[in-house]
XYZ file of C-alpha atoms in Angstrom:
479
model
C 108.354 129.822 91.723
C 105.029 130.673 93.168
C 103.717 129.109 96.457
C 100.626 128.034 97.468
C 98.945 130.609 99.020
C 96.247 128.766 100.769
C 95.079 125.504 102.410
C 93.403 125.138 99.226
C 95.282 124.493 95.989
C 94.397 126.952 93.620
C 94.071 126.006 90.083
C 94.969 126.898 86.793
C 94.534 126.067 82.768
C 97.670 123.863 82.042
C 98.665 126.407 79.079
C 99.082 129.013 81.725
C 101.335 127.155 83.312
C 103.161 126.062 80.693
C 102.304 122.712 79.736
C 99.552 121.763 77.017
C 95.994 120.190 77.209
C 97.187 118.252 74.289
C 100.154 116.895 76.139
C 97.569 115.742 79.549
C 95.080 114.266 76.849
C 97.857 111.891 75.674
C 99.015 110.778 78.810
C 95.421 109.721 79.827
C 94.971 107.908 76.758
C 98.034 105.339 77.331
C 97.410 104.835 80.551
C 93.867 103.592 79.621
C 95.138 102.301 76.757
C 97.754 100.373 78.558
C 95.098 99.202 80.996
C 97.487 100.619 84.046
C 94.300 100.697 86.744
C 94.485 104.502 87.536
C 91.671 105.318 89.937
C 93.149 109.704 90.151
C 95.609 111.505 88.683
C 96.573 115.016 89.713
C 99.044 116.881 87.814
C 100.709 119.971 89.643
C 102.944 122.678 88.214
C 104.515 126.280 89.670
C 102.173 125.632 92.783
C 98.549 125.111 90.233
C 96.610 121.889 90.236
C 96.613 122.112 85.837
C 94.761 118.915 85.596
C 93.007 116.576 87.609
C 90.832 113.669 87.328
C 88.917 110.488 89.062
C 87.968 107.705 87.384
C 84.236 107.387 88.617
C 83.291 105.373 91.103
C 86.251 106.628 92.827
C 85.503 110.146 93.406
C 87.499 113.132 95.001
C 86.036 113.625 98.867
C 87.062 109.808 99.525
C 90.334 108.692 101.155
C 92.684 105.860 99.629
C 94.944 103.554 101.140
C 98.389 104.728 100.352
C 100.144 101.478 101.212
C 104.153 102.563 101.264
C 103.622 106.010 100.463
C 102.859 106.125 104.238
C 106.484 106.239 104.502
C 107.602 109.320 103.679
C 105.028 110.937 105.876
C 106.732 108.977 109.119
C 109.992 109.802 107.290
C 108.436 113.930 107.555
C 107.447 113.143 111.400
C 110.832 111.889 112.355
C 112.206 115.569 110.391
C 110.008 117.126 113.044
C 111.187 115.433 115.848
C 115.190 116.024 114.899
C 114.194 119.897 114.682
C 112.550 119.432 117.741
C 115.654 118.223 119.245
C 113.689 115.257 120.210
C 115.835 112.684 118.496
C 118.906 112.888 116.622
C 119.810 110.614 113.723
C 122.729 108.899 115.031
C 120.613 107.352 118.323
C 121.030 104.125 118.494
C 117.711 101.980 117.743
C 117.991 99.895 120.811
C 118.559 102.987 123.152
C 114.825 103.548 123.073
C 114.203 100.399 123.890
C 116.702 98.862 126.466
C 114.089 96.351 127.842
C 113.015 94.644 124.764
C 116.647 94.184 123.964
C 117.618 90.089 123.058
C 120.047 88.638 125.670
C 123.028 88.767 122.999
C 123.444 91.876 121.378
C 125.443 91.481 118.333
C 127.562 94.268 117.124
C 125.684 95.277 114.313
C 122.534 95.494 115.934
C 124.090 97.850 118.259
C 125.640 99.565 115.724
C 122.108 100.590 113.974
C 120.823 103.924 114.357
C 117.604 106.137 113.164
C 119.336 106.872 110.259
C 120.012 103.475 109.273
C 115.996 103.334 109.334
C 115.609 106.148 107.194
C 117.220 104.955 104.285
C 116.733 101.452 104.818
C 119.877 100.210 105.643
C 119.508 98.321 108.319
C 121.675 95.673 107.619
C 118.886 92.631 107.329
C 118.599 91.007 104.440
C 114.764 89.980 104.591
C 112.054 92.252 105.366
C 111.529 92.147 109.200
C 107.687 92.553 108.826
C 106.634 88.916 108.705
C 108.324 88.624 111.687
C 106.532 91.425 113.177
C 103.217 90.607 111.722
C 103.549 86.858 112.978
C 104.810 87.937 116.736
C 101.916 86.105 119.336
C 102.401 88.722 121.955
C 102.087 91.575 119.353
C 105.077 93.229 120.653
C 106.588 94.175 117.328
C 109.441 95.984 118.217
C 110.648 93.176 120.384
C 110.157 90.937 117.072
C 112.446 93.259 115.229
C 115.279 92.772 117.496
C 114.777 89.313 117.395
C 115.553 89.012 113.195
C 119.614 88.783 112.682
C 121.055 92.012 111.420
C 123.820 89.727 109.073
C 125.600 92.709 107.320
C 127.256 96.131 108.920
C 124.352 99.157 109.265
C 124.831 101.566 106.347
C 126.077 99.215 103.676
C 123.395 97.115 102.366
C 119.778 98.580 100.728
C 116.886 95.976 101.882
C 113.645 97.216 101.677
C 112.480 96.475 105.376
C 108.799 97.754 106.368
C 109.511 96.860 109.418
C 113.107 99.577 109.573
C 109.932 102.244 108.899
C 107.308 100.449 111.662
C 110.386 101.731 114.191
C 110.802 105.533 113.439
C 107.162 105.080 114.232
C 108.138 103.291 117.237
C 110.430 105.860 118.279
C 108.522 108.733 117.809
C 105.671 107.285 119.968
C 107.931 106.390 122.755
C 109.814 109.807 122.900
C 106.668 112.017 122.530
C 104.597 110.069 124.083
C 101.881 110.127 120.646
C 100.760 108.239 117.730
C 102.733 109.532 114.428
C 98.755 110.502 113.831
C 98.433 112.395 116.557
C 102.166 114.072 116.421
C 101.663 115.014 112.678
C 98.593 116.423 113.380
C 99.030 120.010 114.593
C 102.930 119.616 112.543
C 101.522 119.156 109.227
C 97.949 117.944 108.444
C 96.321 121.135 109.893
C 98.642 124.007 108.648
C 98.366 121.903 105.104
C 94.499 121.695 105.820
C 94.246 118.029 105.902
C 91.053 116.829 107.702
C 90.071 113.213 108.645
C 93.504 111.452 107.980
C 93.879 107.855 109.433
C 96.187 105.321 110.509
C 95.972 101.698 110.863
C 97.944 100.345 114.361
C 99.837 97.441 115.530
C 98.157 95.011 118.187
C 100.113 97.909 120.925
C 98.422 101.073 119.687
C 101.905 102.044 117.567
C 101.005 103.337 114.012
C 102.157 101.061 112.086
C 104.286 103.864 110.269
C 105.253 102.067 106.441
C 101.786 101.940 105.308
C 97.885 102.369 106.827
C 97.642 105.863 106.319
C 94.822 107.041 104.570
C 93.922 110.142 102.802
C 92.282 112.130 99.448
C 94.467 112.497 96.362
C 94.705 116.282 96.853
C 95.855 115.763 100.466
C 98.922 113.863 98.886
C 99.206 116.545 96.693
C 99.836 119.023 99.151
C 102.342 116.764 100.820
C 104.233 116.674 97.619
C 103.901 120.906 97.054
C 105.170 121.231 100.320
C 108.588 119.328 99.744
C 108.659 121.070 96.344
C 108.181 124.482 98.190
C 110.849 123.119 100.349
C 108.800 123.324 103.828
C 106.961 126.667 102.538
C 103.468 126.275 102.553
C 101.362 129.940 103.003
C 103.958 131.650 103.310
C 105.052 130.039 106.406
C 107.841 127.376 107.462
C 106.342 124.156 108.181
C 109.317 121.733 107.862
C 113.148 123.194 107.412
C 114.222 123.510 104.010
C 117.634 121.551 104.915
C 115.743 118.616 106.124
C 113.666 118.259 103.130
C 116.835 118.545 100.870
C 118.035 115.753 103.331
C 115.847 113.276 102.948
C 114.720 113.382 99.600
C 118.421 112.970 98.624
C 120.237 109.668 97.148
C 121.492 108.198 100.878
C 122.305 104.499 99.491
C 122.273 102.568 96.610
C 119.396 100.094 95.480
C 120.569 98.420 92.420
C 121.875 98.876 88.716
C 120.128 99.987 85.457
C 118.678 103.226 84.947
C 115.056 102.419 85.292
C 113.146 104.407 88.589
C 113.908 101.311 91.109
C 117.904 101.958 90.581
C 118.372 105.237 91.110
C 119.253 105.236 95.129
C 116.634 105.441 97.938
C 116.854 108.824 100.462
C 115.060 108.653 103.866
C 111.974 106.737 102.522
C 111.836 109.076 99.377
C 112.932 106.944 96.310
C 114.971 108.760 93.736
C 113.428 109.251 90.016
C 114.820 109.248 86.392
C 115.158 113.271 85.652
C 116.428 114.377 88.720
C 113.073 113.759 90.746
C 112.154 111.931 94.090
C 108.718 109.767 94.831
C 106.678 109.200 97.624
C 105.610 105.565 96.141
C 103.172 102.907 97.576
C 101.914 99.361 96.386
C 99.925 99.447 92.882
C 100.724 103.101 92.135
C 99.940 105.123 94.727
C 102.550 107.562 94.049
C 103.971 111.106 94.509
C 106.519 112.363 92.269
C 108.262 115.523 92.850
C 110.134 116.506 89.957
C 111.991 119.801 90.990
C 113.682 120.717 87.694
C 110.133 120.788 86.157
C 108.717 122.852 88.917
C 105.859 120.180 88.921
C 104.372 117.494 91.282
C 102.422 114.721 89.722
C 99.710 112.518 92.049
C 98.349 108.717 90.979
C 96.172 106.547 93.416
C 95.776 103.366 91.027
C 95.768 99.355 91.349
C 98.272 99.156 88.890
C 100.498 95.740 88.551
C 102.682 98.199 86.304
C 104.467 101.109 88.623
C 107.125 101.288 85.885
C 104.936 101.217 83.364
C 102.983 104.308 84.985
C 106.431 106.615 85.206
C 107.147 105.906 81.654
C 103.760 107.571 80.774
C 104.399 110.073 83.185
C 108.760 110.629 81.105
C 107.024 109.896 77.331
C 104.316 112.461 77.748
C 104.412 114.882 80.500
C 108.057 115.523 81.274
C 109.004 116.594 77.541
C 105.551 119.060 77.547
C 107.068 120.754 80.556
C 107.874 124.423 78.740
C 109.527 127.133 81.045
C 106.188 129.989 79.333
C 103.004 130.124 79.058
C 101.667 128.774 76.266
C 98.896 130.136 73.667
C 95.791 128.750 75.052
C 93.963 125.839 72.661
C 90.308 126.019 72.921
C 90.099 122.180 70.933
C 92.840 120.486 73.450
C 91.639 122.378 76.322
C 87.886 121.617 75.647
C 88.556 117.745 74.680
C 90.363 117.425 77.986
C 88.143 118.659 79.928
C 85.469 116.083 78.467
C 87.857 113.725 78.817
C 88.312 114.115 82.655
C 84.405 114.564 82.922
C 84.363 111.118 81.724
C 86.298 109.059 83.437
C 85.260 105.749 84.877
C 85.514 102.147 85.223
C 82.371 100.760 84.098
C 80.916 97.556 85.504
C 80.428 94.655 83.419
C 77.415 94.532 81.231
C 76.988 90.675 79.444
C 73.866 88.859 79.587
C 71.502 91.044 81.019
C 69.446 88.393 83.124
C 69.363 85.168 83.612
C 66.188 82.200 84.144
C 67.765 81.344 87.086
C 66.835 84.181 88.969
C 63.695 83.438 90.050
C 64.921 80.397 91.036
C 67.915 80.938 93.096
C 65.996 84.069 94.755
C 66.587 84.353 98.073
C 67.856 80.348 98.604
C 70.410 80.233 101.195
C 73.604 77.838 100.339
C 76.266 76.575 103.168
C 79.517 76.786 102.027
C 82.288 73.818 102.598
C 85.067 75.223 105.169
C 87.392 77.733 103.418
C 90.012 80.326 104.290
C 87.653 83.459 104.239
C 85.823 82.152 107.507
C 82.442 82.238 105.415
C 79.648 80.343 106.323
C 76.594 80.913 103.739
C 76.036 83.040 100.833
C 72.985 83.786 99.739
C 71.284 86.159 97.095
C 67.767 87.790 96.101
C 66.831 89.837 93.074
C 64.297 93.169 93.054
C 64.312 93.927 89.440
C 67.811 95.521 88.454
C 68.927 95.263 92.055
C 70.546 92.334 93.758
C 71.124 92.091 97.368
C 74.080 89.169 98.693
C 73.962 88.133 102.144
C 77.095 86.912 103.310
C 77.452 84.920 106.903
C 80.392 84.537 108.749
C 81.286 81.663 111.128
C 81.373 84.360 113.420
C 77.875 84.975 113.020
C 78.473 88.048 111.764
C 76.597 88.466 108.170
C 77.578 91.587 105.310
C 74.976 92.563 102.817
C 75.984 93.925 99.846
C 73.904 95.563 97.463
C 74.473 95.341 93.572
C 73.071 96.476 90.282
C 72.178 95.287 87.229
C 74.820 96.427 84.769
C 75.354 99.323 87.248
C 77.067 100.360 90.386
C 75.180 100.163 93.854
C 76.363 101.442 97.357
C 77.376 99.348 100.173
C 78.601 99.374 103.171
C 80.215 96.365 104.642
C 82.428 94.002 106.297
C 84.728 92.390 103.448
C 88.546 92.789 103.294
C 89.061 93.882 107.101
C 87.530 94.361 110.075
C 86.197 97.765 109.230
C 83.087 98.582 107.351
C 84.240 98.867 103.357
C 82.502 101.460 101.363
C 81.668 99.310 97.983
C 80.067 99.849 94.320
C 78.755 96.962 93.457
C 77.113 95.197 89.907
C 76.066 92.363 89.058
C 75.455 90.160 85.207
C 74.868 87.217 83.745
C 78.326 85.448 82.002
C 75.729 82.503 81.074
C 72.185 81.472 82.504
C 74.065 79.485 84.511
C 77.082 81.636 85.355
C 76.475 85.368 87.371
C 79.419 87.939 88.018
C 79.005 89.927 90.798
C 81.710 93.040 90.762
C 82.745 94.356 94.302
C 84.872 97.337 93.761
C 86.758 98.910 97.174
C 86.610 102.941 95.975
C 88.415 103.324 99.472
C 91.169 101.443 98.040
C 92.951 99.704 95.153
C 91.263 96.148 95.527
C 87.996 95.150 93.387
C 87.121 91.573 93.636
C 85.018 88.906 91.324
C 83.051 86.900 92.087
C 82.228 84.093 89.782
C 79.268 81.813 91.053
C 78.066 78.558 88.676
C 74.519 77.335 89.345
C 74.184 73.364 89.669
C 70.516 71.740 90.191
C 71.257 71.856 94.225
C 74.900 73.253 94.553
C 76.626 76.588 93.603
C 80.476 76.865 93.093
C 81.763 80.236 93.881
C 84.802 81.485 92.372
C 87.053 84.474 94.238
C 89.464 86.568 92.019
C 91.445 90.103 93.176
C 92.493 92.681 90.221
C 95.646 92.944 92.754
C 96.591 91.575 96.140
C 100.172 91.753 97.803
C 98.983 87.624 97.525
C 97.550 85.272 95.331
C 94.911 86.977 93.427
C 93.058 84.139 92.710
C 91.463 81.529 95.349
C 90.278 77.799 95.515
C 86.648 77.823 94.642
C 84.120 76.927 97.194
C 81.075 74.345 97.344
C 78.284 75.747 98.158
C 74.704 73.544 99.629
C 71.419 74.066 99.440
């Protein structure tokens, strides 16, 4: 196997490598088919990037929220840490924290160590995280000692974001860093990833099982690295027995022999076909398939992760071939045409509307509802739109749209960061507009449906996914 021999993948036709264009083309083709919401694929093999893609507005400079494949990177820091001697995994969880301890230590709770974290057998049997995300003080880790640990550390697989907010925890309270700022000289520079972030708890602690952000081909990396086993230029980054560690089966998660049964490592899930995944919500995955030589990348917002590694086993996996194969000018040319043409187009219906000049720059107050907003209102510039949106705060986002076509915003939305968001607008009915907010920082794109009465609007909220409802009660709006 050849390693990477810069900070910079290098790439390669997939026929070089083995693996035909034919074989690529399919796969894209059922996962549009199949509607599975991929927003980049990367497909990796002996240390080559063979294919890659973006499905346009999403492009491949931008960062994406990774959700759960965070993980396994605080599952790499706390690998660093051990080899630093820092840590070892059989420390018990509450020795790093003897003053946030509850007044009755049970047995169990004593009992649980690092490694217990790792591989997510803590011995709860609910996710701790509500708990943490619903603690007043924001003192999360004392809100994690506070949930009962009901069955003996070691035994019982519950997947607990909370177990992985800990190692994160830990690290910060041995070293004295963020995981961000730890990882940072450990891993992101020698693998020549620039501008990572992490989203914190209300104490400054990363928040360790998801909030990292970063590009597809940083994740990529990450993935060639444990596939190079801690090799990357040549050099030792991470120790190849660590890496064999933790992306080994350490518990079991269930029966059946679908890619959610086949035992979880230290925050590495094990894979049909002797693989291992980095995975995160609504397909942001990492699949390291070993056998195959081969890492495959998806950033998606996909309601189907299943469905998405059955694409990957139908039509990659059996294309895998240990030689070169003779090149195919037809495949390879289709393919790359294919790739070149990737996008999720905005809605094009009725192309305008009477009520334009009507509505055009009218401001309605909304009734009270759970997004905090206080008006909405919208004006029209030939095939531009721009929405005003004002908070109870006071604070207001403007979001620009285009007809049929995808405008640039930036803007307050989903959190209290500015969102970067392509935005279009049409007409369902003369009566009826769709405005189309797509998040190309992440997996979300929301609708917005808005009727037109004589003196009222009702406005109609709808997510493509959401770790909640995805659709909302509609909201009154007043002239």
């Amino acid at each position: 196997m050849e390693t990477t021999s810069s900070l910079q993948l290098s790439r390669s036709l997939p026929e070089e490598q083995g693996i035909s264009s034919t074989a690529i083309s399919s796969f894209i083709s059922a996962v549009e088919e199949q509607n599975l919401g991929l927003h980049s694929i990367m497909l990796l093999r002996h240390g080559y990037v063979v294919s890659e893609g973006w499905w346009a507005p999403y492009r491949s400079v931008l960062p994406h929220m990774l959700f759960s494949l965070s993980k396994s990177f605080t599952s790499t820091a706390i690998g660093f840490a051990v080899t630093e001697k820092l840590v070892t995994l059989d420390d018990s969880v509450l020795s790093f924290f003897p003053e946030e301890a509850p007044s009755t230590i049970t047995e169990n709770l004593s009992n649980m160590t690092i490694r217990h974290l790792l591989m997510m057998g803590t011995g709860h049997v609910v996710d701790t995280m509500d708990t943490l995300r619903k603690s007043t003080d924001g003192n999360w880790v004392k809100a994690f000692f506070s949930v009962p640990v009901e069955k003996q550390p070691g035994t019982h697989f519950l997947y607990n974001t909370g177990a992985t907010y800990m190692l994160a925890a830990i690290l910060q309270r041995v070293t004295g860093q963020t995981l961000l700022e730890y990882l940072e000289p450990r891993l992101f520079v020698p693998l020549g990833i620039h501008g990572a972030t992490w989203e914190s708890c209300p104490r400054g602690i990363n928040t360790g099982g998801f909030g990292l952000n970063i590009a597809t081909e940083d994740i990529a990396k990450f993935g060639q690295l444990y596939l190079q086993k801690g090799i990357w230029n040549n050099q030792r980054v991470l120790p190849e027995k660590w890496i064999n560690e933790a992306t080994s089966k350490h518990i079991s998660n269930g029966e059946g022999d679908h890619d959610w049964a086949m035992g979880y490592g230290y925050q590495f899930w094990q894979c049909q076909h002797g693989g291992y995944r980095a995975d995160g919500a609504f397909g942001q995955l990492c699949v390291v398939l070993p056998e195959q030589d081969a890492v495959i990348i998806t950033t998606a917002a996909s309601d189907s992760i299943q469905g998405m590694l059955n694409a990957v086993w139908e039509h990659l996996l059996p294309a895998m071939k240990p030689a070169p194969l003779p090149l195919e000018p037809a495949a390879s040319a289709h393919l790359v045409e294919q790739l070149k043409n990737l996008s999720i187009h905005p809605p094009q219906l009725q192309p305008s509307s009477s009520q334009e000049e009507r509505i055009n720059g009218l401001t309605y107050k909304l009734d009270d509802n759970q997004f905090a907003l206080d008006t909405f209102s919208i004006s029209f510039n030939n095939n531009e739109a721009a929405v005003t949106l004002q908070f109870k705060t006071g604070e207001d986002s403007v979001i620009c749209l285009g007809r049929g076509e995808w405008l640039e915003s930036f803007a307050q939305v989903i959190d209290a960061s500015l969102n970067r968001i392509m935005s279009s607008f049409t007409w369902v009915a003369d009566d009826q507009l769709q405005l189309t907010l797509l998040f190309i920082e992440m997996p979300f794109c929301i609708t917005l449906e808005i009727i037109l009465l004589e003196n009222q609007l009702i406005l109609k909220q709808k997510f493509n996914v959401n770790m909640g409802p995805t659709e909302f009660p509609e909201i009154i709006g007043r002239l």
